[in-house]
Amino acid sequence: MPNRFRQALASLAILLGIGHFAFGIIAYKAFSVDLLWFLGFGIAMIVTAFANFKDEKIWILRVQNALVLGSIAALAYLIPQPQILVGLVLFASLFAVSCILPRPNE
């Protein structure tokens, strides 16, 4: 059950990251630093979400989830928009699930 829940959350996080990336391309008409930040965070969400499909190096997974969660929490504080709050819930859930996963050798 926890594995399926984690995979469902990770799949939703991948979709959010892809949406973030696509929206960045649509919203920013010119190549700029803002566009690169926007695309970079979309890529970070996608990479972190894909990492949640495997739990071989659980401590790396926890660090990845914590870093993305911290970034989204800062954004939620600065820009409390619905899509950011969705990301906050997704990555808070992924972080929580990764914290309750046993280590592979246990």
mmCIF file of C-alpha atoms in Angstrom:
data_model
loop_
_atom_site.group_PDB
_atom_site.id
_atom_site.type_symbol
_atom_site.label_atom_id
_atom_site.label_comp_id
_atom_site.label_asym_id
_atom_site.label_seq_id
_atom_site.Cartn_x
_atom_site.Cartn_y
_atom_site.Cartn_z
ATOM 1 C CA MET A 1 0.000 0.000 0.000
ATOM 2 C CA PRO A 2 2.660 2.635 0.865
ATOM 3 C CA ASN A 3 4.480 1.816 -2.375
ATOM 4 C CA ARG A 4 1.370 2.379 -4.504
ATOM 5 C CA PHE A 5 0.565 5.589 -2.647
ATOM 6 C CA ARG A 6 4.137 6.828 -3.167
ATOM 7 C CA GLN A 7 4.016 5.914 -6.851
ATOM 8 C CA ALA A 8 0.690 7.725 -7.281
ATOM 9 C CA LEU A 9 2.080 10.825 -5.573
ATOM 10 C CA ALA A 10 5.243 10.656 -7.663
ATOM 11 C CA SER A 11 3.188 10.347 -10.861
ATOM 12 C CA LEU A 12 1.167 13.428 -9.916
ATOM 13 C CA ALA A 13 4.390 15.283 -9.108
ATOM 14 C CA ILE A 14 5.773 14.377 -12.542
ATOM 15 C CA LEU A 15 2.634 15.773 -14.157
ATOM 16 C CA LEU A 16 2.979 18.952 -12.095
ATOM 17 C CA GLY A 17 6.616 19.295 -13.163
ATOM 18 C CA ILE A 18 5.760 18.756 -16.827
ATOM 19 C CA GLY A 19 2.948 21.295 -16.532
ATOM 20 C CA HIS A 20 5.323 23.737 -14.864
ATOM 21 C CA PHE A 21 7.863 23.280 -17.649
ATOM 22 C CA ALA A 22 5.242 23.646 -20.411
ATOM 23 C CA PHE A 23 3.648 26.691 -18.791
ATOM 24 C CA GLY A 24 7.070 28.328 -18.546
ATOM 25 C CA ILE A 25 7.603 27.938 -22.271
ATOM 26 C CA ILE A 26 4.153 29.394 -22.984
ATOM 27 C CA ALA A 27 4.238 32.205 -20.412
ATOM 28 C CA TYR A 28 7.719 33.561 -21.140
ATOM 29 C CA LYS A 29 7.882 34.687 -24.743
ATOM 30 C CA ALA A 30 11.599 35.555 -24.661
ATOM 31 C CA PHE A 31 14.602 33.678 -23.359
ATOM 32 C CA SER A 32 15.395 35.131 -19.936
ATOM 33 C CA VAL A 33 16.732 34.360 -16.485
ATOM 34 C CA ASP A 34 13.147 34.106 -15.215
ATOM 35 C CA LEU A 35 12.403 31.468 -17.846
ATOM 36 C CA LEU A 36 15.500 29.495 -16.858
ATOM 37 C CA TRP A 37 14.498 29.572 -13.164
ATOM 38 C CA PHE A 38 10.995 28.466 -14.077
ATOM 39 C CA LEU A 39 12.193 25.617 -16.309
ATOM 40 C CA GLY A 40 14.862 24.615 -13.808
ATOM 41 C CA PHE A 41 12.344 24.174 -11.030
ATOM 42 C CA GLY A 42 10.086 22.157 -13.338
ATOM 43 C CA ILE A 43 13.026 19.870 -14.075
ATOM 44 C CA ALA A 44 13.835 19.615 -10.351
ATOM 45 C CA MET A 45 10.271 18.514 -9.629
ATOM 46 C CA ILE A 46 10.383 15.909 -12.404
ATOM 47 C CA VAL A 47 13.762 14.481 -11.357
ATOM 48 C CA THR A 48 12.764 14.336 -7.696
ATOM 49 C CA ALA A 49 9.436 12.726 -8.549
ATOM 50 C CA PHE A 50 11.172 10.055 -10.666
ATOM 51 C CA ALA A 51 13.555 9.356 -7.775
ATOM 52 C CA ASN A 52 10.549 8.380 -5.658
ATOM 53 C CA PHE A 53 9.935 5.294 -7.779
ATOM 54 C CA LYS A 54 13.027 3.618 -6.300
ATOM 55 C CA ASP A 55 14.140 3.567 -2.707
ATOM 56 C CA GLU A 56 17.589 2.006 -2.909
ATOM 57 C CA LYS A 57 19.384 5.092 -1.571
ATOM 58 C CA ILE A 58 16.710 6.252 0.860
ATOM 59 C CA TRP A 59 18.788 9.025 2.408
ATOM 60 C CA ILE A 60 19.343 10.647 -1.001
ATOM 61 C CA LEU A 61 15.608 10.390 -1.687
ATOM 62 C CA ARG A 62 14.845 12.064 1.636
ATOM 63 C CA VAL A 63 17.293 14.883 0.912
ATOM 64 C CA GLN A 64 15.827 15.422 -2.569
ATOM 65 C CA ASN A 65 12.279 15.490 -1.232
ATOM 66 C CA ALA A 66 13.270 17.834 1.600
ATOM 67 C CA LEU A 67 15.023 20.278 -0.749
ATOM 68 C CA VAL A 68 12.093 20.477 -3.161
ATOM 69 C CA LEU A 69 9.654 20.698 -0.252
ATOM 70 C CA GLY A 70 11.669 23.553 1.275
ATOM 71 C CA SER A 71 11.727 25.414 -2.035
ATOM 72 C CA ILE A 72 8.002 24.996 -2.548
ATOM 73 C CA ALA A 73 7.305 26.018 1.056
ATOM 74 C CA ALA A 74 9.249 29.253 0.488
ATOM 75 C CA LEU A 75 7.284 29.853 -2.713
ATOM 76 C CA ALA A 76 3.992 29.134 -0.942
ATOM 77 C CA TYR A 77 4.903 31.764 1.642
ATOM 78 C CA LEU A 78 5.792 34.334 -1.032
ATOM 79 C CA ILE A 79 3.162 33.460 -3.657
ATOM 80 C CA PRO A 80 0.221 31.546 -2.119
ATOM 81 C CA GLN A 81 -1.397 30.348 -5.349
ATOM 82 C CA PRO A 82 -3.377 27.101 -5.736
ATOM 83 C CA GLN A 83 -0.837 25.319 -7.949
ATOM 84 C CA ILE A 84 1.929 26.053 -5.451
ATOM 85 C CA LEU A 85 -0.196 24.717 -2.615
ATOM 86 C CA VAL A 86 -0.834 21.544 -4.652
ATOM 87 C CA GLY A 87 2.934 21.139 -5.064
ATOM 88 C CA LEU A 88 3.392 21.755 -1.346
ATOM 89 C CA VAL A 89 0.921 18.992 -0.473
ATOM 90 C CA LEU A 90 2.438 16.585 -3.043
ATOM 91 C CA PHE A 91 6.039 17.032 -1.949
ATOM 92 C CA ALA A 92 5.176 17.159 1.769
ATOM 93 C CA SER A 93 3.438 13.813 1.264
ATOM 94 C CA LEU A 94 6.374 12.384 -0.691
ATOM 95 C CA PHE A 95 8.777 13.547 2.008
ATOM 96 C CA ALA A 96 6.614 12.056 4.759
ATOM 97 C CA VAL A 97 6.298 8.735 2.931
ATOM 98 C CA SER A 98 10.061 8.626 2.295
ATOM 99 C CA CYS A 99 10.676 9.202 6.013
ATOM 100 C CA ILE A 100 8.572 6.204 7.010
ATOM 101 C CA LEU A 101 10.161 3.863 4.458
ATOM 102 C CA PRO A 102 12.485 1.331 6.025
ATOM 103 C CA ARG A 103 16.088 1.247 4.926
ATOM 104 C CA PRO A 104 16.665 -1.385 2.209
ATOM 105 C CA ASN A 105 18.815 -3.576 4.501
ATOM 106 C CA GLU A 106 16.185 -3.685 7.270
#
